[in-house]
Each structure stands twice: as C-alpha cells, then as structure tokens.
CSV table of C-alpha atoms and ligand atoms in Angstrom, one decimal:
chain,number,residue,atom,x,y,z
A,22,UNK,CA,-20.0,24.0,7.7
A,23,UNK,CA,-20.9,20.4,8.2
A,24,UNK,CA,-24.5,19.7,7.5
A,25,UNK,CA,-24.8,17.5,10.6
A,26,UNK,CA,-22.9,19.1,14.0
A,27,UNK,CA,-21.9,16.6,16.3
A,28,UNK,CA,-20.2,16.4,19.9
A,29,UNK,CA,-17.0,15.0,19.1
A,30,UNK,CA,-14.6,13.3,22.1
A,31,UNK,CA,-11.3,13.3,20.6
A,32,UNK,CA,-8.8,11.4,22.9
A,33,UNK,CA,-5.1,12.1,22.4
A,34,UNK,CA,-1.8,9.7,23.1
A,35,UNK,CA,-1.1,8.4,26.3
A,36,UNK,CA,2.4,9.4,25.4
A,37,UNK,CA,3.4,13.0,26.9
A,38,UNK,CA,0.8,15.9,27.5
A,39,UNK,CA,-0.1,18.6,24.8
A,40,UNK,CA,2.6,20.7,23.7
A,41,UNK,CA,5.8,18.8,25.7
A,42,UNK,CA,6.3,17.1,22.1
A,43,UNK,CA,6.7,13.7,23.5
A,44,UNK,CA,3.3,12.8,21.4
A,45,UNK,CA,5.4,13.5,17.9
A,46,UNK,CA,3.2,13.9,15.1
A,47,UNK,CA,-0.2,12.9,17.1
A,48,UNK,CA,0.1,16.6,18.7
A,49,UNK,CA,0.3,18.1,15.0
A,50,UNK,CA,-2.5,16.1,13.9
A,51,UNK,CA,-4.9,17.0,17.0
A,52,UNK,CA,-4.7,20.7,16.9
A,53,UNK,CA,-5.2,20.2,12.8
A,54,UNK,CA,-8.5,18.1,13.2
A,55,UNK,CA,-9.4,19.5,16.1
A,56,UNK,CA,-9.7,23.6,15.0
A,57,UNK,CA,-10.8,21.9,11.5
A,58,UNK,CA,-13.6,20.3,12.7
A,59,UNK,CA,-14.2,23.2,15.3
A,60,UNK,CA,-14.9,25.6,11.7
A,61,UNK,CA,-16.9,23.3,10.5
A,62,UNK,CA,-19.9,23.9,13.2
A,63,UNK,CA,-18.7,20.2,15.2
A,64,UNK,CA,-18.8,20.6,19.3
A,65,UNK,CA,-15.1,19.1,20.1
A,66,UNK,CA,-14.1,18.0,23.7
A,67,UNK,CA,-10.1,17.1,24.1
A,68,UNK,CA,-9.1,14.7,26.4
A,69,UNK,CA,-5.3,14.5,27.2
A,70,UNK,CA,-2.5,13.8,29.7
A,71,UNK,CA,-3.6,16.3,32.9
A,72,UNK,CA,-0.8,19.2,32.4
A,73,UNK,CA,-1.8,19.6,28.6
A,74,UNK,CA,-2.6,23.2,27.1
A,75,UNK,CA,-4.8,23.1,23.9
A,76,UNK,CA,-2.4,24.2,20.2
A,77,UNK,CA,-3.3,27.7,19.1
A,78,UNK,CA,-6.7,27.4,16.8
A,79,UNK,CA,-8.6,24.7,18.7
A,80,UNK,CA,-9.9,28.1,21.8
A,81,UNK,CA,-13.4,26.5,20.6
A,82,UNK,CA,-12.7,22.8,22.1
A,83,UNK,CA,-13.6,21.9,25.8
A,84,UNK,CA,-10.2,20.3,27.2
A,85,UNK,CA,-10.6,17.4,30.1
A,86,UNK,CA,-7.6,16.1,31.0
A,87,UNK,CA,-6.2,13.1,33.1
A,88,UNK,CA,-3.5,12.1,35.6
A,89,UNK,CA,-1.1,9.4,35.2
A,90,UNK,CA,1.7,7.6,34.5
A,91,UNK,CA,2.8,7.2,30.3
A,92,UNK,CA,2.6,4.5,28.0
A,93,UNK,CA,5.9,3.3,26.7
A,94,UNK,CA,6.2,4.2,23.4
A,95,UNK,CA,5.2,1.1,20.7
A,96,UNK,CA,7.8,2.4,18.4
A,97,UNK,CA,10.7,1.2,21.0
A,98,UNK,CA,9.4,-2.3,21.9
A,99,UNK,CA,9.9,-5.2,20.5
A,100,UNK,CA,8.1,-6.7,17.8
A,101,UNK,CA,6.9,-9.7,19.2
A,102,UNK,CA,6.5,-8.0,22.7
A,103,UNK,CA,3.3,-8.2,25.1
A,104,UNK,CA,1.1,-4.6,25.4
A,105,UNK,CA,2.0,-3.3,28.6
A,106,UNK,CA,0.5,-0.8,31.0
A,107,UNK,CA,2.2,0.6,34.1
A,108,UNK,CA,0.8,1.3,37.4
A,109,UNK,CA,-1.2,4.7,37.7
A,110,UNK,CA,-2.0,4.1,34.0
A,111,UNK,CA,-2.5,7.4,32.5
A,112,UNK,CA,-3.8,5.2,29.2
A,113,UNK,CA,-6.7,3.5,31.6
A,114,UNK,CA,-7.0,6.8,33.3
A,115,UNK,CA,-8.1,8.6,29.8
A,116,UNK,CA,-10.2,5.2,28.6
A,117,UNK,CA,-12.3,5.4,32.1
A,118,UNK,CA,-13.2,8.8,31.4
A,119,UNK,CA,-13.9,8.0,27.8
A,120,UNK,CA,-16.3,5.5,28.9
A,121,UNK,CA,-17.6,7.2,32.0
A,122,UNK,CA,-19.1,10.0,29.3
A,123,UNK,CA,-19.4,8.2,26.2
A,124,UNK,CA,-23.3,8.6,26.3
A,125,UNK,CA,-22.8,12.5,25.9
A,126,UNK,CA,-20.9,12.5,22.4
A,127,UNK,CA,-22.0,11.0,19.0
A,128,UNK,CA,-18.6,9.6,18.2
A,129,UNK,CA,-15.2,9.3,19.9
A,130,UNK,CA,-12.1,9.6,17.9
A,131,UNK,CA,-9.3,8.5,18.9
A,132,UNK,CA,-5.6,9.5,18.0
A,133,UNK,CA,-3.4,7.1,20.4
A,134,UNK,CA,-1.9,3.7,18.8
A,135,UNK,CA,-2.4,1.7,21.7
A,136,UNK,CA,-3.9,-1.7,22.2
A,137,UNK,CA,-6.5,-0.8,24.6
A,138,UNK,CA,-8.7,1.8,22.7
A,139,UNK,CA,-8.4,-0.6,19.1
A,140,UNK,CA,-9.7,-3.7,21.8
A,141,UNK,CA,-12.7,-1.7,23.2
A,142,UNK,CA,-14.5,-0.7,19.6
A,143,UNK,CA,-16.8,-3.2,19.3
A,144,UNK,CA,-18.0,-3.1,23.3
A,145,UNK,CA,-18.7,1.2,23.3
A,146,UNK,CA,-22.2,2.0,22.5
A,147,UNK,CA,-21.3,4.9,21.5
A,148,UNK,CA,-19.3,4.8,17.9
A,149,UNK,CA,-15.4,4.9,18.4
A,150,UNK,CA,-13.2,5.7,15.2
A,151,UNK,CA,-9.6,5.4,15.3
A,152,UNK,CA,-7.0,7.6,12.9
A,153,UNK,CA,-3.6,5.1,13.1
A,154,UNK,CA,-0.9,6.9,13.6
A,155,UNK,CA,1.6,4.7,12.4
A,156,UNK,CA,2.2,1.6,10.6
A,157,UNK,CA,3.1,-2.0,11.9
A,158,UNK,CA,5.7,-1.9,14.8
A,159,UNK,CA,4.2,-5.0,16.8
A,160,UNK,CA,2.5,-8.3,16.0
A,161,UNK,CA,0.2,-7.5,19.1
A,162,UNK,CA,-0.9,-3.9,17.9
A,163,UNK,CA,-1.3,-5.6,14.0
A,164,UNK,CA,-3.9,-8.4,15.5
A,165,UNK,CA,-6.1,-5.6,17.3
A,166,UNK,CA,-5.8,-3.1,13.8
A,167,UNK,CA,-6.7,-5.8,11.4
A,168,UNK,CA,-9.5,-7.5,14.3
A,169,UNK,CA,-11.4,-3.9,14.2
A,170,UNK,CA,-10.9,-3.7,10.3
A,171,UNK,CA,-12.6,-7.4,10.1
A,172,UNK,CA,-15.8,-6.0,12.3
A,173,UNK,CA,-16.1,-2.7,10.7
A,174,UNK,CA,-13.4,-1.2,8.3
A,175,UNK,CA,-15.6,2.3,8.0
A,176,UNK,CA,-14.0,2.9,12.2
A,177,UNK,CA,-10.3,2.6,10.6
A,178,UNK,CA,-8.1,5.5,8.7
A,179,UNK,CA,-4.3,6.2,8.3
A,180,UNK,CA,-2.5,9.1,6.9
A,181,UNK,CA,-1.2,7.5,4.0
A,182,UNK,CA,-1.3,4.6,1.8
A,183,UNK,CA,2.3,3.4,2.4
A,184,UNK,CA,1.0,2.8,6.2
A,185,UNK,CA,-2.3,1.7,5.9
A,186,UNK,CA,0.1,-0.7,3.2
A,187,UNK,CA,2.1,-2.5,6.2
A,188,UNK,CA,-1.9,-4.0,7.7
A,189,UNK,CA,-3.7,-6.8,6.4
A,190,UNK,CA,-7.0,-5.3,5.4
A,191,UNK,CA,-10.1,-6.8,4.1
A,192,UNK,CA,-10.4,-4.1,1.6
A,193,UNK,CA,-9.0,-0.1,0.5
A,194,UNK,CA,-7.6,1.7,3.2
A,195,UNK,CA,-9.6,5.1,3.8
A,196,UNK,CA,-6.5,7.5,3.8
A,197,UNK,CA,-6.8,11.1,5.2
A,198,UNK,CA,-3.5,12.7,5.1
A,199,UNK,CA,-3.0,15.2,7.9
A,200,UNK,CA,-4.3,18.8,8.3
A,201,UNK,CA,-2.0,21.5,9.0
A,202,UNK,CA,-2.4,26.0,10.1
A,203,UNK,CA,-1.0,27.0,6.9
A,204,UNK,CA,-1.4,31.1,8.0
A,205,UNK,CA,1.1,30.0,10.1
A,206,UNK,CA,3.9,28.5,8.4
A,207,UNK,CA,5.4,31.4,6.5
A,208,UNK,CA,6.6,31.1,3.1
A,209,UNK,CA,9.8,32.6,2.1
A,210,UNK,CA,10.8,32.5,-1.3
A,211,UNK,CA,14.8,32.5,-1.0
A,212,UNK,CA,16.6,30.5,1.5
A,213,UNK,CA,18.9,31.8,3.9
A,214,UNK,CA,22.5,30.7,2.5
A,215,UNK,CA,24.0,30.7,6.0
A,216,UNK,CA,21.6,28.5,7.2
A,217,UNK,CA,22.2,25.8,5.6
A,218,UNK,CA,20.5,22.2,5.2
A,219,UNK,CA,17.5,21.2,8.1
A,220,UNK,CA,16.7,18.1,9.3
A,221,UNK,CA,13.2,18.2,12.1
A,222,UNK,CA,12.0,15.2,14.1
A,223,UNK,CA,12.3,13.1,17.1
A,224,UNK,CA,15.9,12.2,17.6
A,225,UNK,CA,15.8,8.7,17.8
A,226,UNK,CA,16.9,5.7,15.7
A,227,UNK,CA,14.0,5.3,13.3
A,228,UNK,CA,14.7,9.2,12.4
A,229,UNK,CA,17.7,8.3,10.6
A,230,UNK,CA,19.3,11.4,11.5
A,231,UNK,CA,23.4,10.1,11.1
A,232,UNK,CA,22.1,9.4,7.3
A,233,UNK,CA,21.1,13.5,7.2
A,234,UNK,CA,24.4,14.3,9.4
A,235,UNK,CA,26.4,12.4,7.1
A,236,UNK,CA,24.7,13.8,3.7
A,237,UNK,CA,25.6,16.9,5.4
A,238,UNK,CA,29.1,16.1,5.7
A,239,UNK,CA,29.8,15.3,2.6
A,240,UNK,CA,28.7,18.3,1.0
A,241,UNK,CA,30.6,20.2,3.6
A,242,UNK,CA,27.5,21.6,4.5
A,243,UNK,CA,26.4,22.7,8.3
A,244,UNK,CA,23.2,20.7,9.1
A,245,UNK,CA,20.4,22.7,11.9
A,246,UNK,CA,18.7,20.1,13.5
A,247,UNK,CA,15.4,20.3,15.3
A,248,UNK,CA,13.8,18.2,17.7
A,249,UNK,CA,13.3,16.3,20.9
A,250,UNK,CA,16.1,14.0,22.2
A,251,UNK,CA,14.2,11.3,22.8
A,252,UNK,CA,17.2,8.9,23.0
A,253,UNK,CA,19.9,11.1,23.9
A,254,UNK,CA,22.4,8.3,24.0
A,255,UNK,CA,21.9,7.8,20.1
A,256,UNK,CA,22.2,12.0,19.5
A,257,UNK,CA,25.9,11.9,21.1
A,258,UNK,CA,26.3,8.6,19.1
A,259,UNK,CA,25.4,10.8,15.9
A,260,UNK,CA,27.2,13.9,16.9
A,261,UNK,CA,30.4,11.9,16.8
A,262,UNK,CA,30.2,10.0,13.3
A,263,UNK,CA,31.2,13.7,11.8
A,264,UNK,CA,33.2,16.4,12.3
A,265,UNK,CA,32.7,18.9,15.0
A,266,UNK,CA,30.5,21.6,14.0
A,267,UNK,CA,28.3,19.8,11.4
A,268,UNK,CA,25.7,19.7,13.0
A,269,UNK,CA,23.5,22.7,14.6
A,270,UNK,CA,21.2,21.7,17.8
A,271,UNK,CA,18.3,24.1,17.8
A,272,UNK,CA,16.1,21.5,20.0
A,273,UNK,CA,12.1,21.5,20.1
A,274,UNK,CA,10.9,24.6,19.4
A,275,UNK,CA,7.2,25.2,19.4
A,276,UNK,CA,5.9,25.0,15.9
A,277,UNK,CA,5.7,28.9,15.0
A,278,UNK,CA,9.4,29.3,16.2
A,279,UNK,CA,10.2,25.9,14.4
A,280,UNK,CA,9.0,27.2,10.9
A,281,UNK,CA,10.0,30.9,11.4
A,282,UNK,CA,13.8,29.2,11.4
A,283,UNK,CA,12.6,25.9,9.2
A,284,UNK,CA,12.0,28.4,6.3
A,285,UNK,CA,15.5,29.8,6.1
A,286,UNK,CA,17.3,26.0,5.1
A,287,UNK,CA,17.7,25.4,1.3
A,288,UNK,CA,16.6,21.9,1.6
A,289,UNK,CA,15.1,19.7,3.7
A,290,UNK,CA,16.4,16.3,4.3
A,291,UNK,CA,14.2,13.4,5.9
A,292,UNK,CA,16.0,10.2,6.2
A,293,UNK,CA,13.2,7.8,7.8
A,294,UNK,CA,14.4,4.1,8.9
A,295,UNK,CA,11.0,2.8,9.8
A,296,UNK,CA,7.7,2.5,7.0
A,297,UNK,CA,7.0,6.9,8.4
A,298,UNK,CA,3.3,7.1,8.9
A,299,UNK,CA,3.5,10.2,7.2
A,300,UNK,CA,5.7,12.9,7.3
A,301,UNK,CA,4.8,15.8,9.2
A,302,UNK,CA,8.0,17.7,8.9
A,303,UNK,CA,8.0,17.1,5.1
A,304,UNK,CA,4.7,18.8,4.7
A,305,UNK,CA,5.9,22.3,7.4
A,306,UNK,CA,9.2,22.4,5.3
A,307,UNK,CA,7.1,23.0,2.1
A,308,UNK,CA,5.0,25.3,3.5
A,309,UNK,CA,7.5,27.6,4.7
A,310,UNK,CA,9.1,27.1,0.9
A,311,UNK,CA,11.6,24.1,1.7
A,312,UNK,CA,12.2,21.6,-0.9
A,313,UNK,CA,12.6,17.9,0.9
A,314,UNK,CA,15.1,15.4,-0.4
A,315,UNK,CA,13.5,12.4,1.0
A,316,UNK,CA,14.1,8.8,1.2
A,317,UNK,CA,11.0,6.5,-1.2
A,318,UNK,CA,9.8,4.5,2.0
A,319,UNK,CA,6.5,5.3,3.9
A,320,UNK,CA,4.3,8.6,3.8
A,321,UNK,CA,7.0,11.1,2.6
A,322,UNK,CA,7.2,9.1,-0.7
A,323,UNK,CA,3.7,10.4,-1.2
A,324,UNK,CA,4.3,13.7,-0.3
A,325,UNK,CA,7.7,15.2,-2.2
A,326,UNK,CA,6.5,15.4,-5.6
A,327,UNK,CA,9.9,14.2,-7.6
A,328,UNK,CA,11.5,17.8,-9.3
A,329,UNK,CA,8.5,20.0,-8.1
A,330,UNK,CA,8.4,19.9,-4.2
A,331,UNK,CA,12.1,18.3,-3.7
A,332,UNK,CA,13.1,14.6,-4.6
A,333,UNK,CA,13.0,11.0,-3.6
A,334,UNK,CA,15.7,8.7,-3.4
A,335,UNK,CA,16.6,5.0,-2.8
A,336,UNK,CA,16.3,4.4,0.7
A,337,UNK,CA,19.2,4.5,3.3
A,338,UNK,CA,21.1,5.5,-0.2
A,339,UNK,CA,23.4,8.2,1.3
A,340,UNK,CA,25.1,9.1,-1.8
A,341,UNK,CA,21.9,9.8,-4.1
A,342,UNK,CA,20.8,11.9,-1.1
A,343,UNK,CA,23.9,14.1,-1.5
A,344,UNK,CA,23.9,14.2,-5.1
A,345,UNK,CA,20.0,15.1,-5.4
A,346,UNK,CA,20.5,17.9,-2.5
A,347,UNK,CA,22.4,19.8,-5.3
A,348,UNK,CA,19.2,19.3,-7.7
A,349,UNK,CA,16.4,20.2,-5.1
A,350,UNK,CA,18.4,23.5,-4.4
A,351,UNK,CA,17.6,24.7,-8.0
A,352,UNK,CA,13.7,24.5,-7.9
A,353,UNK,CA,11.3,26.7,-7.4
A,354,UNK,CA,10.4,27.0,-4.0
A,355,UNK,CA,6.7,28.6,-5.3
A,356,UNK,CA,5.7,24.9,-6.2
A,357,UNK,CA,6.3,23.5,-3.0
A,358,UNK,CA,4.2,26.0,-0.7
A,359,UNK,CA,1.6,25.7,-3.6
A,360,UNK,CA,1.4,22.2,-3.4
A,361,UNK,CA,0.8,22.2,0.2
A,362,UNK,CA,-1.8,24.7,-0.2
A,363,UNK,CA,-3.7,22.3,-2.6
A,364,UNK,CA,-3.5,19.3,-0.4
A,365,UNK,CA,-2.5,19.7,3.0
A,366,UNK,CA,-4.6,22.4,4.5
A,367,UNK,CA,-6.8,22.4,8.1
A,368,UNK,CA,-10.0,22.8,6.2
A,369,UNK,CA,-9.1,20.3,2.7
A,370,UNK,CA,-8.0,17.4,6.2
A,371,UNK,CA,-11.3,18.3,8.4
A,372,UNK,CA,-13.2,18.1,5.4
A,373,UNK,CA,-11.9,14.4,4.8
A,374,UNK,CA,-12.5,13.3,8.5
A,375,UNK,CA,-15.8,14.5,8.5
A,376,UNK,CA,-17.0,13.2,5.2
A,377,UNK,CA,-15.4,9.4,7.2
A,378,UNK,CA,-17.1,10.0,9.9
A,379,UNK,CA,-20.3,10.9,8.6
A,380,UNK,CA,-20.2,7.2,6.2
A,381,UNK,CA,-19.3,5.4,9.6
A,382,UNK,CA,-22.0,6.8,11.3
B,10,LIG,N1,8.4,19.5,15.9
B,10,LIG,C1,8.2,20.6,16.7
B,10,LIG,N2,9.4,21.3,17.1
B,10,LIG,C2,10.6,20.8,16.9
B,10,LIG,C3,10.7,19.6,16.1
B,10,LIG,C4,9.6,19.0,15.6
B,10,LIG,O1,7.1,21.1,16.9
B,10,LIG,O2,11.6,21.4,17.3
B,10,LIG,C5,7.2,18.8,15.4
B,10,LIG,C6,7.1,18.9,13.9
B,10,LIG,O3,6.6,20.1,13.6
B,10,LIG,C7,6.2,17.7,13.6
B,10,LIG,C8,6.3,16.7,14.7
B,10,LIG,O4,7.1,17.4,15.7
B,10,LIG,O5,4.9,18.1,13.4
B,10,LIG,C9,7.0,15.4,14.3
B,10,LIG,O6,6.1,14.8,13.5
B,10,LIG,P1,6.5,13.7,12.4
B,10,LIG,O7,5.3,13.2,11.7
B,10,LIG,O8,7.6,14.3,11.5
B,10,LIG,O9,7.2,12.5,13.2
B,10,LIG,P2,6.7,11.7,14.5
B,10,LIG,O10,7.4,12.3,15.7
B,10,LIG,O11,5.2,11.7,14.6
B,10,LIG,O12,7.2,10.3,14.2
C-alpha cells in the first residue's frame, strides 16, 4: 500500500482504443500501471479512445473515454516533419477532457508520445507526468521532451536507459522499466519442438521481422509470427524474401492466447531496426520460459541477460543471430522466468512509478 492514495488520471495514446492493439506496447504498459497502482490503495481513472474496454486486472479503475479521429503514428513520419492533428481530433478530444477535470485528480499521467500533452505541462495546475514511450523519432517531439526536462526533469521517465539515451537531458534519466501480470504468462519448462522459433510485434519496418524470417531460413527452421499488420504491404514484402512456408501467421492474439502459444517456441528472436523503447515481447517470452536472441540496440539490450535469459548480438548481424539461436536453445529456461520474476513484475513496476511520482509531487 502506498502511504499517500491519490486520484490518479492516466490518459492513454491517441493511437487506437484499448485492446484493438493499434497502441503497441502503451496498451501493455497501461493495464500494468494501472492494476499496479490500483493494489497499492491509488483511485485510477482511464481515459482512452471511446470504444476501449479496460485489460483484465485494472476492474478497480473508472474508464472515461473519448470520440475521435487517430493521431498518425510518430514512428512513420518523418524526422524533420511538422506535429499534425486531424480534424475530429481524438488527441484534442482526450486533452479537453483532461483539462476540463484536472481539478479533481492529484496528478495526471500520461502514456501518449505526442506533442500536445509534453507542450501543456508547464500551463496545468494540476501536476502532469509523462512515461515516454519511445525514443527520438522527430526533431519536433525531441524539442518538446528535452523543453519539459529543462522546466522540471522529476515530470519525465522512460522505460530504459538506451531510450531515455537518444534525449538531451540536463541530468540522469529516471528509468522505470515496465510492469507486467506475471500469473498470467505461464511458464513452461520444455519447448514445444514443432513449434519452432517465435517472433511477436507490430509488423512494420522498424520490427525487423525479414532479419527474424531470414534467421529462420537459414536454420531451416519454421518461424510463428505474432502481431498486428500494421503495414501490410511490408508483411507480403517479407513473406516473399523466403521460401514458402517459413513463416507461420498467427496474427494478434490477445495477450493470454499470445503467451499460452508464445511459451511453446524454443527461442525467441527480436530483431529491432529503430533505438526499441523497451521490449515488451522480450520480457512475455521469458516469462512464459522463452530465451530471446536479441539484437544489442535499445531496451532489449537491457533485458536478455547474455547466457542466462538468451543472448545479444551485433545489430542487423543476421548470421550471429543464427549461430547464437543454437546456443540460447541449450539454457535453462528456469533462469529466464526467474529473472522476470525479480525485475519485471506489476507490483516491483507500480512500486517504481509511485515512489516517481511521490518525489515529483
Ligand atoms: N501483442 C499482443 N498480441 C500479439 C502480438 C503482440 O498482445 O499477437 C502485444 C505484445 O504482447 C506486446 C505489444 O503487443 O506487449 C508490443 O509491444 P512492444 O513493446 O514489443 O512493441 P511496440 O508495439 O510498443 O513498439
């Protein structure tokens, strides 16, 4: 229990409602600090895209929700280009309520990386926090991050170093990690040999999946793939750089269906192009027992502990991935649940945002 309970606003992305997936990784986090915080005795209100259905574990949070039309995703715009917002804004739509009701909460904490929210800190009276959800992918979105860090750093945290890394801050990054339902994620000690290697996340070009698809490949191995076709252009283009039948599509399963089958791969690969936030996927593969052969960029380089949880590799270096796959299939798949256990739990992340929150405050 926290010794202070608060009424927390948490707002969610402006990309995709609750549980359609669209949100990535921001819909993992939510329900994570959001039932976390819930245990420990905070009042939690949700805000979200109107069509949006609270995770499993966050019953105890009040959901509001909002029509409107999406934000484009940051991650797909250029660097240099200008913050949009389209008409029927669902982003102003969430920010108006925010505002309408700030006097009722002691803090809002928002999870969407979008200009807007990072631009309005300074002018709420109530105290707005923001958790970044990933690193630098515009010159425009790096200006507002670093411009709240410069008035008041204690409002800023990011899931891992190698994120908080690609910001110019004024000082140490406060760096959180991310919370997951561990009950949930079963471990199983043996993989499934049929099953093959896995490879979970958005299916879109900062993934990396024709690095995975191609690892795959060259062990003659068949490669189950789970996600959300969020360019489905680039999923055909992936399907034909190798031969028929390499690769499995299981699409976006909700999480407990996505583990129950995660758990049966021997490995897990994660081939990130981009500076990855964190790593979600790395973290649910270990839980269910999965070592991860990763690539050493961004957040999963501070997840896969080398020759206990899986190992790391040079990035975009397809051949060490292949030859390491053979490695991370020996070890103990004990370690890996174990670790997550240690670090990565609901009640170890809640405890970290509410020991932030309580210094910004
Ligand atoms: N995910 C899911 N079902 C699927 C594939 C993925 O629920 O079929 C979830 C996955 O469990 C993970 C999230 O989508 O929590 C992706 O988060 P990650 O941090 O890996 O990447 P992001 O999409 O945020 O860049």
């Amino acid at each position: 229990m926290s010794p202070s309970p608060r009424r927390l606003l948490v707002v969610s992305t402006a990309v995709g409602t609750l549980g359609s997936g669209r949100g990535g990784g921001v819909e993992v986090t939510l329900a994570g600090l959001v039932a976390g915080l819930s245990g420990r005795g905070h009042s939690l209100t949700v805000l979200a895209a109107e069509g949006s259905r609270l995770p499993p574990g966050c019953e105890g949070a009040t959901l509001w929700s909002r029509p409107g039309v999406d934000q484009p995703s940051w991650q797909h715009q250029p660097r240099q280009g200008p913050v949009q917002l389209p008409a029927g804004s669902l982003l102003a739509a969430l920010w108006e309520t925010a505002l309408d009701h700030q006097g009722e909460f002691d803090a809002i904490l928002n999870l969407g990386y979008d200009w807007l929210p990072f631009w309005l800190t300074p002018h709420l009276a109530t105290p707005l926090f923001h958790l970044v959800s990933m690193g630098s992918v515009a010159t425009v979105m790096d200006e507002v991050i670093t411009s709240v860090d410069r008035w008041n750093p204690g409002r800023l945290a990011f899931h891992s170093a190698a994120q908080a890394g690609d910001f110019s801050l004024g000082g140490p990054a406060k760096v959180v990690g991310n919370g997951f339902d561990l009950a949930s994620y079963v471990f199983r000690p043996h993989s499934d040999p049929e099953a093959g290697l896995g490879w979970a996340g958005r299916i879109a070009p900062e993934k990396g999946l024709e690095d995975a698809v191609a690892v795959a490949a060259q062990l003659g191995r068949r490669l189950s793939v789970w996600g959300l076709r969020a360019d489905p252009a680039y999923a055909l283009a992936v399907e034909a750089s190798v031969p028929a039948g390499t690769i499995d599509w299981r699409g976006f399963l909700p999480s407990e269906r996505l583990q129950a089958e995660l758990g049966r791969c021997t490995v897990l690969l994660n081939t990130p192009k981009w500076n990855e936030a964190y790593g979600n996927v790395v973290v649910e593969a270990m839980a269910c027992g999965v070592p991860v052969v990763a690539y050493r960029r961004g957040g999963p380089a501070e997840l896969v502990q080398p020759e206990l949880t899986g190992l790391l590799v040079p990035p975009d270096d397809r051949q060490a991935m292949a030859e390491a796959v053979l490695m991370a299939e020996q070890l103990d798949r004990h370690h890996c649940r174990r670790w997550v256990e240690r670090h990565c739990s609901r009640e170890a992340f809640a405890a970290r945002i509410d020991a932030w929150l309580s210094e910004g405050l």
